[in-house]
Coordinates of C-alpha atoms and ligand atoms in Angstrom, one line a residue:
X1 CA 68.1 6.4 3.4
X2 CA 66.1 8.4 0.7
X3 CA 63.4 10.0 1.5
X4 CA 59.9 7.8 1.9
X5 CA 57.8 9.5 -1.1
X6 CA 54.5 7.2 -0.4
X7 CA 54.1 5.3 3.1
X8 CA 51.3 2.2 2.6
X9 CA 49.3 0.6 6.4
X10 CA 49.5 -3.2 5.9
X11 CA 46.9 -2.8 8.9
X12 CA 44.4 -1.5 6.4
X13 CA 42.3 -2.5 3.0
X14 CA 44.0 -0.5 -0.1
X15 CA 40.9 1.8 -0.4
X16 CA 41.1 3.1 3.1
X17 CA 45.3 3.9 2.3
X18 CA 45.7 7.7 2.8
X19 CA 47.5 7.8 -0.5
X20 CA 45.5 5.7 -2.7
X21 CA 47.2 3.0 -5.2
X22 CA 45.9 1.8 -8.5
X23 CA 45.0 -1.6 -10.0
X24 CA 44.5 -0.6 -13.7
X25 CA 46.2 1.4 -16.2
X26 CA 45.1 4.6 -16.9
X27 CA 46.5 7.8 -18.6
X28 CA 44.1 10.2 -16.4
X29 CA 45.2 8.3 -13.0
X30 CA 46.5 11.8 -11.0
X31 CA 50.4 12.1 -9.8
X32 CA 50.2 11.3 -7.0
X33 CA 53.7 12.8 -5.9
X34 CA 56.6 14.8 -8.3
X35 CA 60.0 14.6 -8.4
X36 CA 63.0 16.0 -10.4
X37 CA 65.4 14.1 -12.4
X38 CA 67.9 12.8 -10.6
X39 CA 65.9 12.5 -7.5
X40 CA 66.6 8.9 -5.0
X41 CA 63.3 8.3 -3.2
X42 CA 61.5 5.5 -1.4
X43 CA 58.3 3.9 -2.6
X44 CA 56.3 1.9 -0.2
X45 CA 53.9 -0.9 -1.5
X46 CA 51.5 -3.1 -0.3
X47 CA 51.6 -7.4 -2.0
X48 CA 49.9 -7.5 -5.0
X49 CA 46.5 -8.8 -3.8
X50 CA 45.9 -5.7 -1.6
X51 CA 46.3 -8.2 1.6
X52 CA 44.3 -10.8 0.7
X53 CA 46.5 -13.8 1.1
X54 CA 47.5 -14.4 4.6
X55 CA 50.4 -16.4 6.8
X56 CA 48.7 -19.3 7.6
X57 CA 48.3 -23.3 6.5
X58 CA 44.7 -22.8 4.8
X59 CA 44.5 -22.6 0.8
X60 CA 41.1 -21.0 1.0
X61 CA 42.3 -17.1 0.3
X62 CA 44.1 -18.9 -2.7
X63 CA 41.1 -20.3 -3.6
X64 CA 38.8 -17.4 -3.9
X65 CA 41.2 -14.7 -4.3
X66 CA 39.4 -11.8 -6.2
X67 CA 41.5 -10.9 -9.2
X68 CA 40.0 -8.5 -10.7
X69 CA 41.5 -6.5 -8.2
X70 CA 44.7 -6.7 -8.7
X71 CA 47.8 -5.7 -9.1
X72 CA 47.6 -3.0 -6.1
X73 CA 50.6 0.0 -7.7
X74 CA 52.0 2.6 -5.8
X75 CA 52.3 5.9 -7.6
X76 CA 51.9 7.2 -10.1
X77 CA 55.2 9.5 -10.1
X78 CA 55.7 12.4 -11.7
X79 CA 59.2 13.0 -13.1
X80 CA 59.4 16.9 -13.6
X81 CA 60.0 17.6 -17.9
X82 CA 59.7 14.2 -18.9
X83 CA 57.6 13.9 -21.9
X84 CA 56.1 11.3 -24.4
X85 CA 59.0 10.2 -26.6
X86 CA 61.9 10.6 -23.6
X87 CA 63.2 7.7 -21.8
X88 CA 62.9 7.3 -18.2
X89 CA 65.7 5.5 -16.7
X90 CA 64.8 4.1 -13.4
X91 CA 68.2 3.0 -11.4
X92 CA 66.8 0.1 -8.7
X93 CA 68.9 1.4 -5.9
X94 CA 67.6 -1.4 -3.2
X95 CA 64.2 -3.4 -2.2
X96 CA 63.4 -4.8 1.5
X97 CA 60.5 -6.5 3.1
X98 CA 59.2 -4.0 6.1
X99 CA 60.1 -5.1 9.7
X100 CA 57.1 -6.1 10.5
X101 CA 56.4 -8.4 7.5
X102 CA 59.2 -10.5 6.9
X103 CA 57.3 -13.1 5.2
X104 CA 55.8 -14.2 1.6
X105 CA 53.7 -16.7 -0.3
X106 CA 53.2 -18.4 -3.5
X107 CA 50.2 -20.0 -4.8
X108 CA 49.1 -22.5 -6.8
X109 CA 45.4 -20.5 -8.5
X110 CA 42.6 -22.9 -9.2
X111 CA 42.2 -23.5 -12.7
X112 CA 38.5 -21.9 -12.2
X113 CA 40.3 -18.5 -10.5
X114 CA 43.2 -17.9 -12.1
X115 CA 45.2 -21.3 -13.6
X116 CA 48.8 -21.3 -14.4
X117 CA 51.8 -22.4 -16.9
X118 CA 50.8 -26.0 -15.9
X119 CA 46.9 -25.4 -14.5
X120 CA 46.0 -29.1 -16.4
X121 CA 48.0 -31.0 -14.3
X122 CA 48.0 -29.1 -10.8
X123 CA 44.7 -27.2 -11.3
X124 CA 43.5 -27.0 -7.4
X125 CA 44.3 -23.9 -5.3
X126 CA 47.6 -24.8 -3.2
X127 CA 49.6 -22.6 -0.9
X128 CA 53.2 -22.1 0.6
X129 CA 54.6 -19.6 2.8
X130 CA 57.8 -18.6 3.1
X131 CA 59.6 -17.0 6.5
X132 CA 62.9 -14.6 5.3
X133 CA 66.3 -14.3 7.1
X134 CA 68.2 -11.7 5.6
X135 CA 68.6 -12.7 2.0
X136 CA 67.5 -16.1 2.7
X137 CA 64.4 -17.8 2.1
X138 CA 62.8 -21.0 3.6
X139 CA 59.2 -22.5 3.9
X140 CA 57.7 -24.7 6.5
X141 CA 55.7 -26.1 3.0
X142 CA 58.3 -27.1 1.0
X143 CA 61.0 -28.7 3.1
X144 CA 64.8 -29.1 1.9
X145 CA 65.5 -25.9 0.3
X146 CA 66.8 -22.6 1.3
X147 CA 67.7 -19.8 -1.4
X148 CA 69.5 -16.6 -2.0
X149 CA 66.6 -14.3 -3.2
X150 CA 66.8 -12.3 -6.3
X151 CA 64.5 -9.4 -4.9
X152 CA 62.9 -7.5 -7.9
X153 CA 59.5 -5.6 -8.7
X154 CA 57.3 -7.9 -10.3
X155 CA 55.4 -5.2 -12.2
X156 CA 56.6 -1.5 -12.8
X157 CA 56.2 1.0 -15.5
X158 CA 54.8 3.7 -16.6
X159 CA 51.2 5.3 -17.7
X160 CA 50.1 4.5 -20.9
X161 CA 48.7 7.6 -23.5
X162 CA 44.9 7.7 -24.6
X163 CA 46.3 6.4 -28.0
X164 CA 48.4 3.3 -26.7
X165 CA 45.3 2.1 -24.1
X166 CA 43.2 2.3 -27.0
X167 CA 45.5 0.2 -29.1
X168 CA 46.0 -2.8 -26.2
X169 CA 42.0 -2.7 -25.6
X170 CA 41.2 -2.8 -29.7
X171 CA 43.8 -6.1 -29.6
X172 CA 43.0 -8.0 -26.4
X173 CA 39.7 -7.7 -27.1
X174 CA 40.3 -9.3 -30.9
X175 CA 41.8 -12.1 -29.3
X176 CA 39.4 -13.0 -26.6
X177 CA 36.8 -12.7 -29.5
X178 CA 38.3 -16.1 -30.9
X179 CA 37.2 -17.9 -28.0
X180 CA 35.4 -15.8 -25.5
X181 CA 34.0 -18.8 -23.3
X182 CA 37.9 -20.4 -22.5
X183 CA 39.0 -20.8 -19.0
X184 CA 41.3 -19.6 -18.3
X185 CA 40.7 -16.9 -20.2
X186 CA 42.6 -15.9 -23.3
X187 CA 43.2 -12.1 -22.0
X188 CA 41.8 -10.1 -19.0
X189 CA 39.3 -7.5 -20.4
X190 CA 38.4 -4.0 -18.8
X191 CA 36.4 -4.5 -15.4
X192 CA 34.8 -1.6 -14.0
X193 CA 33.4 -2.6 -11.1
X194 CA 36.7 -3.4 -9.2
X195 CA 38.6 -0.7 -10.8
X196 CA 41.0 1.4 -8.6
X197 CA 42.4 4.3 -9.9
X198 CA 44.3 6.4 -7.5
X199 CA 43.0 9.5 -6.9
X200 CA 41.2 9.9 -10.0
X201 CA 37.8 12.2 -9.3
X202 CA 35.4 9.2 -8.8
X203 CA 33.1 10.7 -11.2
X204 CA 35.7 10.5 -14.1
X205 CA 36.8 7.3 -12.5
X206 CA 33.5 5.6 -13.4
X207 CA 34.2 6.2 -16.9
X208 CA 37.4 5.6 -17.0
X209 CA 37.0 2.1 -15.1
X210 CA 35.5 0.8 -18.2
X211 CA 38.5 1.1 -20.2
X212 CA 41.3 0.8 -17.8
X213 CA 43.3 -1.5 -18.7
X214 CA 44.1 -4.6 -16.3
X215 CA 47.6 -5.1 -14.9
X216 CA 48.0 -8.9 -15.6
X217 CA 50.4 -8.5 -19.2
X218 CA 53.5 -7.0 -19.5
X219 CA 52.9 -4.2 -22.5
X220 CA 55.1 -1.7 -24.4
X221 CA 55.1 0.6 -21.1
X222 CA 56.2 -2.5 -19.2
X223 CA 53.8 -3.3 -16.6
X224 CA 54.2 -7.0 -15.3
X225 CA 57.1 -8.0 -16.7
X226 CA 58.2 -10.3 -13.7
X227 CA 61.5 -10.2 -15.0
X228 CA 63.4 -11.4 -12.0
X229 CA 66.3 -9.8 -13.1
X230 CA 65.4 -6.3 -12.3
X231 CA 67.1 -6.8 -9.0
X232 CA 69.1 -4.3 -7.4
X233 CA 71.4 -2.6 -8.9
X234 CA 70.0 -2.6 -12.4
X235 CA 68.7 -0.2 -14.3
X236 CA 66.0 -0.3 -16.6
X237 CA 64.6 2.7 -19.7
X238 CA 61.2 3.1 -19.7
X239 CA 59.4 4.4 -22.8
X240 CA 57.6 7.5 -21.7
X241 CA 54.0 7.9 -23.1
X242 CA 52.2 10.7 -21.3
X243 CA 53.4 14.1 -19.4
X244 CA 55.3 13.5 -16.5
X245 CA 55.6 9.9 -17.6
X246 CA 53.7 8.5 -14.5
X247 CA 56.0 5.5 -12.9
X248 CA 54.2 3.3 -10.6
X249 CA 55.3 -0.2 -9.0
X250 CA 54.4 -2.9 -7.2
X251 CA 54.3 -6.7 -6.7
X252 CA 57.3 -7.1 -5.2
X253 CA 59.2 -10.4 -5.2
X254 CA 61.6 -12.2 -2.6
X255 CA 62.6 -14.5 -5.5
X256 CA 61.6 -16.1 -8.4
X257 CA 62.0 -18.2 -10.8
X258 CA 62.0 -17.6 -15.3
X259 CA 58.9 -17.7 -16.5
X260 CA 56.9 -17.0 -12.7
X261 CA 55.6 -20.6 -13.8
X262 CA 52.9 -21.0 -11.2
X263 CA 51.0 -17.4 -12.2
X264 CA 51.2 -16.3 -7.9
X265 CA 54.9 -18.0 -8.6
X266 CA 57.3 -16.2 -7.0
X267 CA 57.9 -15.4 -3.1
X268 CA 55.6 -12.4 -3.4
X269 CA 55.9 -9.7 -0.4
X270 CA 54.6 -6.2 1.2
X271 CA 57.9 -4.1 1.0
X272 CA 59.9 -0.9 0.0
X273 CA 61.8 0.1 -3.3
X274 CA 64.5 2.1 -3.7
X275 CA 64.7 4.3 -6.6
X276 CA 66.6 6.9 -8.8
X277 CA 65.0 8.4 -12.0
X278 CA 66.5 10.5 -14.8
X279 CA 65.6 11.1 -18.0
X280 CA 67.1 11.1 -22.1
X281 CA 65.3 13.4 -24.1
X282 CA 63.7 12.2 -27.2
X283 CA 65.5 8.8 -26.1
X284 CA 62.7 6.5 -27.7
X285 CA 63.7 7.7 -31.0
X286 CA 67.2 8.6 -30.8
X287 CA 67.8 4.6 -29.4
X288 CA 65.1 3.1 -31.9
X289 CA 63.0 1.9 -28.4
X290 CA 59.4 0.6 -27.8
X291 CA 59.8 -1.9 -25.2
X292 CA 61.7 -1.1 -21.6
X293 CA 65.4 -2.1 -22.4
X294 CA 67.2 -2.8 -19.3
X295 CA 70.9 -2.8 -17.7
X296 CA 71.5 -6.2 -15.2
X297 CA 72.9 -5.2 -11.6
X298 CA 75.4 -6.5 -10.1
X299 CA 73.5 -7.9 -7.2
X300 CA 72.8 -11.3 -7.8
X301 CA 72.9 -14.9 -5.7
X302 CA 75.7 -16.5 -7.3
X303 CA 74.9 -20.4 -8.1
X304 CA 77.9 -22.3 -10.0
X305 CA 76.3 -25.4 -10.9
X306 CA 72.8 -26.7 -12.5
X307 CA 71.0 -28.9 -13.2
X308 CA 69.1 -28.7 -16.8
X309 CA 66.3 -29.8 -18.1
X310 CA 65.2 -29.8 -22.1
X311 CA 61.7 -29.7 -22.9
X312 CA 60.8 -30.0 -27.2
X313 CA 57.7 -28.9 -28.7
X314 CA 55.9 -31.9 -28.4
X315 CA 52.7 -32.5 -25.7
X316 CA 52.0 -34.6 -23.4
X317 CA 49.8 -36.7 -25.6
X318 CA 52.9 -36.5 -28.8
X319 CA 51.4 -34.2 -30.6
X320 CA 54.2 -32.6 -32.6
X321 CA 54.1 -28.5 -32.4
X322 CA 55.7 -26.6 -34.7
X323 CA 59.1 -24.4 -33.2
X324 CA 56.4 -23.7 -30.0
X325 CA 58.7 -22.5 -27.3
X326 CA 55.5 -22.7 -25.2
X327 CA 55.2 -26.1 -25.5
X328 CA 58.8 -26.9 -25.1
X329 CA 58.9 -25.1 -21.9
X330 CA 56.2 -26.7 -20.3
X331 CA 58.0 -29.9 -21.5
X332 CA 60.9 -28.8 -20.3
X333 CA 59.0 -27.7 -16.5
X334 CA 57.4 -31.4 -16.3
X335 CA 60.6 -33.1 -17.1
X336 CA 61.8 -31.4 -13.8
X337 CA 59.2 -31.9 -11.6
X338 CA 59.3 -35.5 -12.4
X339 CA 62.6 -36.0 -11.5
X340 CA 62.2 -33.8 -8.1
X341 CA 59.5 -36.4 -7.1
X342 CA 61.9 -38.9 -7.6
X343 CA 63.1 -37.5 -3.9
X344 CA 60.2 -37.3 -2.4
X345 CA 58.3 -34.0 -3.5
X346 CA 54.6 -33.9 -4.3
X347 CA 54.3 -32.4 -7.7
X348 CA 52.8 -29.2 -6.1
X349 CA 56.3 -28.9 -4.2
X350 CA 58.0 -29.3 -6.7
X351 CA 55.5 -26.8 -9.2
X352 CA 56.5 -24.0 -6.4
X353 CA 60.3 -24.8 -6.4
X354 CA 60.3 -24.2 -10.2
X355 CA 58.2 -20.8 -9.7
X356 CA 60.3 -19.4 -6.7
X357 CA 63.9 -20.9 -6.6
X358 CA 66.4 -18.6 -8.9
X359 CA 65.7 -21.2 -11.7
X360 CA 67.0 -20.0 -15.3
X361 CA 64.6 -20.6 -18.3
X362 CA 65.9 -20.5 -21.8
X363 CA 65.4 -20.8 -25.8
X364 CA 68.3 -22.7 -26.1
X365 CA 66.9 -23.5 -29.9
X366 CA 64.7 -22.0 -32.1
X367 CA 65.4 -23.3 -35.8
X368 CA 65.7 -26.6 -35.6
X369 CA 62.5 -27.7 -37.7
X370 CA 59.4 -29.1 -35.9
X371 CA 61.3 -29.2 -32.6
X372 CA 62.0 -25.6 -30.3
X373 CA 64.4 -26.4 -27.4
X374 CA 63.9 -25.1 -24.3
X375 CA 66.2 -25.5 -21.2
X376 CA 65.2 -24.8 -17.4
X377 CA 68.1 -24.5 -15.0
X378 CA 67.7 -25.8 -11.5
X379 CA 70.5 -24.5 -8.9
X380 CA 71.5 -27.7 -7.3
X381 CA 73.1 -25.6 -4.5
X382 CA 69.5 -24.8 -2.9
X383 CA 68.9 -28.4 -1.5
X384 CA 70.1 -29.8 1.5
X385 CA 71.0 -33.1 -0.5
X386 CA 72.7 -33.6 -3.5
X387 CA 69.9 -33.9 -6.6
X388 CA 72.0 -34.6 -9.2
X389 CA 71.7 -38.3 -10.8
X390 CA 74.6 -41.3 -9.8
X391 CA 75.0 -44.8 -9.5
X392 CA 72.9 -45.3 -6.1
X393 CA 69.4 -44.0 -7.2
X394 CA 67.8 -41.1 -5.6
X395 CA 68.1 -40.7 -1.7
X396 CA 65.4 -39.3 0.1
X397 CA 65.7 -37.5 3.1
X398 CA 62.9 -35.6 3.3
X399 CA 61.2 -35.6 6.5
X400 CA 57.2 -37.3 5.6
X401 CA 54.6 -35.7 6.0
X402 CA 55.4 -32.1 4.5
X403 CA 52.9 -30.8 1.6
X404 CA 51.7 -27.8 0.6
X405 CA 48.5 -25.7 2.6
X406 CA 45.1 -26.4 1.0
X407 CA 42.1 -25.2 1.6
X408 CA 40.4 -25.9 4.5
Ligands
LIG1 ZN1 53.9 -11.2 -8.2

């Protein structure tokens, strides 16, 4: 087992942790450890919201979850000679949920705290929590279903430079300046008063917290991706933008499904990552790279049939879109929960299979003029009962009386 580089107390708030984590981006945020290239070490981290959700059959910590204090990061780590320019290749050597935890939830965010991909049509706060057995997931909320998970870190990456946080504050802020009242908002803007930023001198930190960036997007330096296929065994090269290049992680994922649908939309856990670093000098120019690029592992649940749905860019009122793989996936997303109620799901069910389950989502067209095509893969292997469509009509054998937590 590699050594354990930064140990987290799920007994205590992330301010009182004795190695501090981080909840924005920041180029002045301190190492808080160093290693060398080449190094295999263990990385400890708390769930995303710092502890605020809890395993229990009341919605209400959904509800008024406080996010503009998340995502909770562990690190950042120093990686001895990188520099801006090299790669960092980060080898995801294995993920676990800690003894002591081996549980996870996904919520459903109001649409006045948070929303999600389909906040219009489920837009009150919703809970479910899942209980893990080895690799296998089930949830006293969502009866019917048990799945492999494909563990991954919802968000990792490394610290941006002065330049590039300068760049992602001069463009959200462009964009929210087209419609500054929307809710949800169009982009999450700096927020001092909640900022967190590792062991950063809190007199610096006051400043800084003004123009650290939040962690919701994923950005040129990665960030939260919530690519479910950076599982174990892959291996993924980081652009490195700063001195040491500064790697941090956290939200870690049981399982998920493309696209994280529900926003809080994957199994999402307290746990431990497992990781390897190296580095390729002057990589970023040498393989043309601005964006992470990354290798797939070989550790994946292996589902040999699906069910598939198409969603086209057209709304829910037919208004034709033009090639909008947005629309076409939401299309695509509604199309399946519709036929899942069919066998006896609430929508909200049904919502949180989509976000969790190891659901594939694809732009299966993108030419074909006004219409996009996008697909959304259900594993039919996941249910107890056989989903897919015949002669009889659908059977329900769900037991009555299941639904989702709300809030009390
Ligand atoms: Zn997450």
């Amino acid at each position: 087992m590699p050594k354990t580089l930064i140990k987290v107390d799920l007994g205590k708030a992330p301010e009182k942790q004795d190695i501090l984590p981080h909840n924005r981006w920041h180029p002045d945020i301190p190492m808080v450890a160093m290693v060398k290239p080449g190094s295999e070490f263990r990385v400890e981290c708390l769930d995303w919201t710092g502890g605020q959700i809890t395993d229990n059959d009341d919605a209400g910590d959904v509800r008024d979850v406080d996010l503009t204090k998340v995502h909770y990061l562990s690190g950042p780590v120093g990686v001895e000679g990188a520099e801006p320019g090299d790669l960092l290749v980060v080898d995801i050597l294995d993920i676990g949920a800690f003894q002591e935890s081996e549980w996870g939830f996904t919520g459903i965010f109001s649409r006045e705290n948070g929303g999600g991909f389909l906040t219009d049509h489920f837009p009150e706060a919703r809970k479910a929590c899942w209980d893990f057995h080895g690799v296998m997931a089930t949830s006293r909320h969502v009866p019917g279903v048990r799945y492999h998970g494909i563990t991954h870190p919802g968000l990792i990456g490394c610290l941006p430079s002065h330049t590039l946080l300068a760049e992602w504050n001069r463009r959200e802020a462009d964009l929210i300046a087209t419609d500054p009242e929307r809710v949800p908002p169009l982009a999450a803007p700096p927020c001092a008063d909640t900022a967190l930023l590792g062991h950063l001198d809190p007199n610096l930190a006051k400043e800084a917290g003004k123009v650290a960036a939040r962690t919701v997007p994923p950005r040129e330096h990665g960030g939260n991706c919530d690519i479910k296929n950076l599982t174990r065994g892959s291996r993924i090269y980081f652009p490195v933008y700063v001195k040491n290049a500064g790697l941090s992680v956290g939200d870690l994922h049981f399982s998920q499904g493309d696209g994280e649908i529900t926003f809080c939309g994957a199994i999402e856990m307290a746990g431990w990552i497992d990781l390897h670093v190296d580095i390729i000098k002057g990589g970023m120019a040498k393989y043309g790279i601005k964006n992470p690029v990354f290798k797939t592992g070989r550790m994946e649940p292996h589902y040999s049939e699906y069910l598939v749905f198409e969603g086209i860019s057209v709304d829910e009122q037919g208004k034709q879109y033009y090639l909008d793989a947005h629309v076409a996936y939401r299309q695509a997303a509604l199309n399946a929960i519709e036929y899942l109620k069919k066998f006896g799901y609430s929508g909200e069910q049904a919502y949180v299979i989509l976000g969790t389950a190891p659901v594939e989502g694809r732009i299966s067209g993108i030419v074909d003029i006004p219409n996009a095509c996008a697909t959304l893969y259900i594993p039919t292997e996941i249910f107890d009962f056989d989903i897919r469509p015949d002669v009889g009509g659908p059977q329900i054998s769900l037991s009555p009386g299941v639904a989702l937590a709300t809030p009390k």
